[in-house]
Amino acid sequence: MTNYSRFATAVALRGSAICCSFLITILLARALNTAEYGSYIFALSVLTILAIPIQSGLPELIVREASAADGASDHRRVKGLLIRAFQFSLVLPILMMTIWLLIVFAFPQAFDVFPETSLISLAIFALPALALLAVIGAALRAFQVYFAGQVLGLLLSRLLNLVLLVAVVSLPFFGTLTATSAISVYILAAAGTLIVATYVLYKQKGRNWFALKARFETRKWAKGILPLSLIAGLQIIVSKTDIVMLRGLLGPSDVAIYHVASQFGNLVLIAKSGVLMVAGPRMARLYADANMPRMQVELSQAARFVFLSGLPIAVVLILFGRPLLNFAFGPEFSDAYTTMVIIAVGYLALSLFGTIDTLLKMTNRENVVLKSIAIAIVLNIALNAILIPSYGNAGAAVASAVSMLAWRCVVVWQAYRSLGLVSFAISPKP
């Protein structure tokens, strides 16, 4: 199978996942009022931030280390890595949940300051399932089981979430859908996906592999995960700064409108997450083989695919975005149009940079990404603080786009200096 075929499969799965996400967004936006839907989105955004110590860096470490070890048939080392990953993903979520609940019970006034505190306290019960799913999905991608890894990582949890939400809305004995019941459905969908993922991993390796004696390199892995964890955590902070600051400076209704705009704007990068699932393990293996010319070819192929997939979507959103918003979500969300256009244009510019951040992480150059994203966070917070009070959602969109583009410019230059590789769609001549 060629890279373009792998990319196309990944994008088809990503497109299916986005369709599920859109249907979930439409269902919730219509079933809940604007403020309650905004509270639901805020609670899940906080959940994502709380998951930073649990998920951050570990999937990238598994993809990088397990891809190289599996390619060299060092199955004992792969098994040792996965055992340590599962241990980490079980112990730390339980610790995080305990700390959060203790803080909430110690400071009950938090419920008065942020009514979403009760929603967050419920949502954190999804942490163990999310952590274990991240480990299994990364392992399957490292083993080049691209289709199953992508289905589990992109589609299945959203599909289960959608089916359960439809059941709650349609069947009368469930009662009225609320933000609390929507969070409960989210937890059940994550748990169901974890059961399927565990079975898929077992079938992929079989009993003989599980009977192998594991070999551990815990010190090396712990050293490698630290910069990757910081990078992944800072990336999450960058992506959620706009939502959190909008809630703090404006209110839940503005968060709801911004989220709807983001759902449409994210379509421009429909290909990127799928491409990364294929490109990440490939880069790790090619770097281990010191095959830099082939890596340059695949970098350019990935960038072309991402940009050309996003360009027509951006044009459609710019030309027909307002009627699409009115049709899907109703007139109360028509104000999301300007924000949606800003996000779409920003993401289209971002797609020109290809898979640059993944390239550096798969080639042991995490420190370069770490420094650049730290600068982006400071810039993002400053711009949001300046622009949101005057321009609202549009200001948050501009702040996020500018900070992400600044970050990518820095890492592109550093990648060219250290590796001689560029991640743009047009390959340099040898």
XYZ file of C-alpha atoms in Angstrom:
430
model
C 0.000 0.000 0.000
C 1.391 3.438 -0.961
C 1.595 6.377 1.420
C -1.200 8.162 -0.433
C -3.426 5.083 -0.018
C -2.637 4.991 3.697
C -3.340 8.719 3.937
C -6.647 8.315 2.081
C -7.753 5.528 4.422
C -6.800 7.636 7.419
C -8.691 10.650 6.065
C -11.793 8.533 5.367
C -11.757 7.376 8.981
C -11.066 10.904 10.178
C -13.958 12.158 8.065
C -16.265 9.553 9.591
C -15.113 10.579 13.070
C -15.753 14.240 12.290
C -19.239 13.390 11.026
C -19.927 11.681 14.349
C -18.534 14.694 16.226
C -20.713 17.043 14.201
C -23.819 14.998 14.861
C -22.972 14.943 18.573
C -22.450 18.713 18.535
C -25.743 19.333 16.701
C -27.662 16.985 18.990
C -26.267 18.524 22.169
C -26.561 22.122 20.925
C -30.242 21.563 20.179
C -31.070 19.419 23.225
C -29.304 21.662 25.755
C -29.619 25.422 26.097
C -26.642 27.525 25.061
C -25.328 28.068 28.602
C -25.640 24.383 29.559
C -23.930 23.279 26.360
C -21.145 25.765 27.066
C -20.751 24.280 30.555
C -20.499 20.789 29.043
C -17.747 21.933 26.646
C -15.920 23.731 29.443
C -16.008 20.591 31.635
C -14.542 18.438 28.856
C -11.871 21.074 28.177
C -10.857 20.988 31.843
C -10.841 17.170 31.666
C -8.413 17.390 28.751
C -6.134 19.673 30.756
C -6.329 17.390 33.817
C -5.329 14.466 31.571
C -2.068 16.207 30.607
C 0.080 14.372 33.195
C -1.540 11.063 32.214
C -1.635 11.076 28.410
C 1.004 13.615 27.506
C 4.110 12.229 25.872
C 3.427 8.554 26.486
C 1.760 7.785 23.111
C 4.611 9.532 21.257
C 7.198 7.601 23.261
C 5.447 4.307 22.486
C 5.225 5.093 18.770
C 8.889 6.112 18.579
C 10.438 3.393 20.733
C 8.107 0.510 19.848
C 8.325 1.264 16.099
C 12.109 1.058 16.185
C 12.179 -2.015 18.455
C 9.450 -3.865 16.570
C 11.218 -3.132 13.283
C 14.343 -4.757 14.768
C 12.259 -7.720 16.077
C 13.157 -6.825 19.663
C 9.806 -7.998 20.998
C 10.968 -8.353 24.605
C 11.768 -4.644 24.776
C 8.418 -3.763 23.197
C 6.597 -5.841 25.798
C 8.538 -4.206 28.631
C 7.658 -0.761 27.314
C 3.951 -1.599 27.122
C 3.907 -3.088 30.631
C 5.411 0.088 32.065
C 2.972 2.177 30.010
C -0.047 0.257 31.314
C 1.186 0.525 34.893
C 1.626 4.280 34.518
C -1.808 4.632 32.885
C -3.561 2.849 35.726
C -1.839 4.324 38.755
C -1.636 8.000 37.774
C -5.326 8.473 36.783
C -6.468 7.041 40.108
C -4.071 9.389 41.900
C -5.305 12.375 39.872
C -8.957 11.543 40.557
C -8.270 11.228 44.286
C -6.438 14.567 44.437
C -9.198 16.367 42.519
C -11.996 14.995 44.690
C -10.091 15.838 47.876
C -9.601 19.423 46.669
C -13.283 19.770 45.770
C -14.450 18.449 49.142
C -11.946 20.651 50.959
C -13.132 23.782 49.122
C -16.916 23.446 48.578
C -17.104 27.131 47.650
C -15.751 26.093 44.224
C -19.304 25.001 43.354
C -20.476 28.604 43.819
C -17.628 30.187 41.838
C -17.793 27.666 38.968
C -21.084 25.734 38.701
C -19.281 23.392 36.265
C -17.288 21.928 39.185
C -19.834 19.115 39.618
C -19.608 18.272 35.906
C -15.818 18.171 36.061
C -15.948 15.955 39.155
C -18.040 13.483 37.175
C -15.986 13.739 33.973
C -12.710 12.794 35.688
C -13.974 9.215 36.008
C -13.163 8.910 32.286
C -9.437 9.451 32.977
C -8.384 5.767 33.348
C -10.136 4.724 30.141
C -8.704 7.664 28.181
C -5.170 6.926 29.406
C -5.316 3.223 28.546
C -6.884 3.928 25.136
C -4.012 6.270 24.296
C -1.496 3.510 25.120
C -3.268 0.818 23.086
C -3.814 3.091 20.089
C -0.142 4.117 20.051
C 0.954 0.473 20.311
C -1.196 -0.570 17.347
C 0.189 2.268 15.230
C 3.743 1.293 16.195
C 2.977 -2.279 15.057
C 1.784 -0.788 11.727
C -1.780 -1.946 12.361
C -2.886 1.364 10.932
C -6.553 0.648 10.272
C -7.397 -0.773 13.707
C -5.312 1.887 15.435
C -7.089 4.636 13.563
C -10.570 3.184 14.112
C -9.933 2.974 17.846
C -8.152 6.313 18.034
C -10.488 8.321 15.835
C -13.873 6.738 15.323
C -15.178 4.140 17.751
C -15.512 6.243 20.921
C -17.309 9.009 18.995
C -19.632 6.488 17.346
C -20.514 4.887 20.682
C -21.033 8.333 22.196
C -23.405 9.274 19.375
C -25.408 6.028 19.591
C -25.817 6.353 23.360
C -26.840 10.029 23.117
C -29.465 9.203 20.481
C -30.795 6.484 22.772
C -31.013 8.888 25.722
C -32.821 11.515 23.626
C -35.156 9.074 21.873
C -36.193 6.686 24.639
C -38.648 8.291 27.085
C -37.601 6.368 30.214
C -34.177 8.120 30.173
C -35.821 11.489 30.793
C -34.545 14.864 29.518
C -30.944 15.082 28.331
C -28.832 17.288 30.604
C -25.150 18.215 30.720
C -24.711 15.669 33.528
C -26.243 12.813 31.545
C -24.201 13.843 28.475
C -20.991 13.574 30.539
C -22.129 10.147 31.810
C -22.633 8.991 28.224
C -19.136 10.233 27.367
C -17.684 8.075 30.167
C -19.622 4.987 29.051
C -18.456 5.435 25.448
C -14.817 5.649 26.574
C -15.196 2.495 28.682
C -16.821 0.578 25.818
C -14.070 1.589 23.422
C -11.435 0.440 25.923
C -12.969 -3.058 26.063
C -12.835 -3.368 22.276
C -9.294 -1.946 22.097
C -7.991 -4.407 24.685
C -9.415 -7.317 22.692
C -7.891 -6.018 19.422
C -4.421 -5.698 20.981
C -4.643 -9.225 22.398
C -5.683 -10.683 19.035
C -2.934 -8.756 17.237
C -0.089 -10.235 19.298
C -1.536 -13.574 20.423
C -0.669 -15.786 23.362
C 2.915 -16.494 22.340
C 3.836 -12.809 22.429
C 2.242 -12.363 25.828
C 4.271 -15.328 27.116
C 7.567 -13.584 26.257
C 9.797 -12.432 29.071
C 9.795 -8.644 29.055
C 12.956 -6.556 28.989
C 12.783 -3.197 30.735
C 14.699 0.004 30.061
C 12.751 2.046 32.578
C 15.419 4.671 33.201
C 15.844 5.369 29.471
C 12.092 5.534 28.890
C 11.544 7.814 31.880
C 14.224 10.148 30.564
C 12.685 10.109 27.088
C 9.120 10.720 28.196
C 9.792 13.931 30.126
C 10.312 16.294 27.156
C 7.592 14.517 25.154
C 5.168 14.918 28.081
C 5.980 18.587 28.402
C 5.457 19.097 24.666
C 2.119 17.253 24.596
C 0.964 19.045 27.721
C 1.887 22.448 26.353
C 0.149 21.608 23.067
C -3.042 20.873 24.976
C -2.687 24.120 26.905
C -2.267 26.037 23.638
C -5.353 24.369 22.156
C -7.546 24.958 25.230
C -6.371 28.441 26.260
C -9.031 30.105 24.105
C -11.903 28.080 25.638
C -10.749 28.587 29.235
C -10.079 32.317 28.807
C -13.387 32.859 27.017
C -15.190 31.241 29.954
C -13.260 33.364 32.432
C -13.557 36.674 30.578
C -17.004 36.309 28.985
C -19.268 33.326 29.781
C -20.518 29.829 28.862
C -22.701 31.076 25.993
C -19.648 32.505 24.236
C -17.841 29.207 24.816
C -20.698 27.349 23.103
C -20.615 29.643 20.053
C -16.820 29.423 19.827
C -16.916 25.634 20.026
C -19.406 25.433 17.167
C -17.151 27.698 15.070
C -14.171 25.494 15.931
C -16.029 22.354 14.883
C -16.459 23.777 11.381
C -12.997 25.346 11.227
C -11.346 22.089 12.267
C -12.613 20.512 9.048
C -9.756 22.250 7.223
C -7.319 19.971 9.056
C -9.460 16.890 8.456
C -6.507 15.054 6.934
C -3.805 15.975 9.422
C -4.570 13.734 12.400
C -5.066 10.739 10.113
C -1.837 11.481 8.265
C 0.056 11.794 11.561
C -1.109 8.332 12.620
C 0.540 6.929 9.506
C 3.522 9.291 9.270
C 4.685 9.104 12.913
C 5.665 5.413 12.931
C 7.116 5.738 9.411
C 9.377 8.611 10.467
C 10.623 6.692 13.506
C 11.548 3.664 11.380
C 13.167 5.720 8.607
C 15.211 7.702 11.119
C 16.350 4.479 12.807
C 17.485 3.288 9.336
C 19.141 6.685 8.598
C 17.104 6.915 5.383
C 16.873 10.711 5.190
C 16.144 11.029 1.440
C 13.087 8.810 1.787
C 11.996 10.737 4.868
C 12.090 13.988 2.875
C 9.906 12.447 0.175
C 7.346 11.246 2.710
C 7.346 14.585 4.537
C 6.482 16.392 1.315
C 3.815 13.830 0.412
C 2.165 14.295 3.803
C 2.217 18.100 3.511
C 0.713 18.026 0.012
C -2.037 15.704 1.122
C -2.954 17.790 4.175
C -2.993 21.114 2.303
C -4.879 19.902 -0.780
C -7.468 18.202 1.419
C -8.051 21.382 3.411
C -8.138 23.958 0.597
C -11.593 23.154 -0.881
C -13.074 22.829 2.610
C -11.822 26.302 3.550
C -13.329 27.771 0.363
C -16.723 26.170 1.073
C -16.731 27.447 4.664
C -15.883 30.983 3.583
C -18.542 31.064 0.851
C -21.351 29.072 2.466
C -20.498 29.008 6.166
C -23.320 31.231 7.403
C -26.199 29.213 5.875
C -24.500 26.010 7.023
C -24.398 27.303 10.595
C -28.053 28.372 10.471
C -29.124 25.035 9.033
C -27.141 22.842 11.442
C -27.394 24.767 14.711
C -30.076 27.415 14.311
C -29.985 31.231 14.137
C -28.649 31.615 17.697
C -25.292 30.335 16.416
C -25.077 32.562 13.320
C -22.621 34.824 15.179
C -20.077 32.003 14.910
C -19.485 32.734 11.200
C -16.692 35.318 11.542
C -14.881 33.212 14.124
C -15.251 30.127 11.921
C -13.686 31.913 8.933
C -10.722 33.109 11.010
C -10.151 29.583 12.329
C -10.469 28.052 8.840
C -7.972 30.476 7.272
C -5.569 30.015 10.179
C -5.706 26.238 9.914
C -5.232 26.359 6.147
C -2.043 28.363 6.682
C -1.046 25.865 9.373
C -1.502 22.940 6.964
C 1.318 24.347 4.808
C 3.784 23.328 7.517
C 2.940 19.635 7.185
C 3.966 17.264 9.988
C 6.909 19.290 11.273
C 6.296 18.825 15.006
C 5.967 15.043 14.632
C 9.195 14.956 12.605
C 11.171 16.518 15.440
C 9.590 14.314 18.109
C 10.290 11.132 16.141
C 13.943 12.160 15.608
C 14.774 12.845 19.274
C 14.684 16.643 18.937
C 11.995 17.295 21.508
C 13.829 20.215 23.109
C 13.449 22.283 19.946
C 9.670 21.795 19.984
C 9.521 22.380 23.735
C 11.179 25.793 23.599
C 9.118 26.996 20.657
C 5.768 25.899 22.087
C 6.572 27.525 25.439
C 6.977 30.808 23.580
C 3.696 30.156 21.756
C 1.829 29.677 25.050
C 3.018 33.002 26.434
C 2.066 34.692 23.158
C -1.319 32.934 23.102
C -2.250 33.947 26.650
C -1.148 37.543 26.073
C -3.063 37.876 22.795
C -6.212 36.275 24.258
C -6.081 38.643 27.237
C -5.755 41.634 24.900
C -8.202 40.615 22.161
C -11.056 38.780 23.920
C -12.395 41.762 25.936
C -12.649 43.894 22.768
C -13.356 41.349 20.024
C -14.823 38.324 21.835
C -14.735 35.027 19.985
C -13.057 36.523 16.929
C -10.235 37.830 19.112
C -9.713 34.379 20.627
C -9.547 32.844 17.142
C -6.950 35.383 15.970
C -4.858 34.843 19.109
C -4.818 31.074 18.644
C -4.000 31.252 14.929
C -1.139 33.723 15.360
C 0.464 31.789 18.233
C 0.296 28.446 16.413
C 1.770 29.889 13.209
C 4.593 31.545 15.144
C 5.403 28.229 16.803
C 5.514 26.359 13.468
C 7.785 28.972 11.882
C 10.364 28.464 14.612
C 10.367 24.649 14.426
C 10.535 24.616 10.607
C 13.722 26.669 10.706
C 15.219 24.515 13.454
C 14.372 21.281 11.593
C 16.091 22.542 8.472
C 19.186 23.565 10.446
C 19.542 20.283 12.363
C 18.277 17.693 9.871
C 18.405 19.366 6.488
C 14.721 18.479 6.008
C 11.728 20.668 5.237
C 8.119 19.722 5.840
C 6.531 21.769 3.054
C 4.626 20.310 0.115
C 7.421 21.040 -2.389
C 10.569 18.990 -1.823
C 13.920 20.748 -2.151
C 16.111 19.579 -4.999
C 19.005 17.331 -3.881
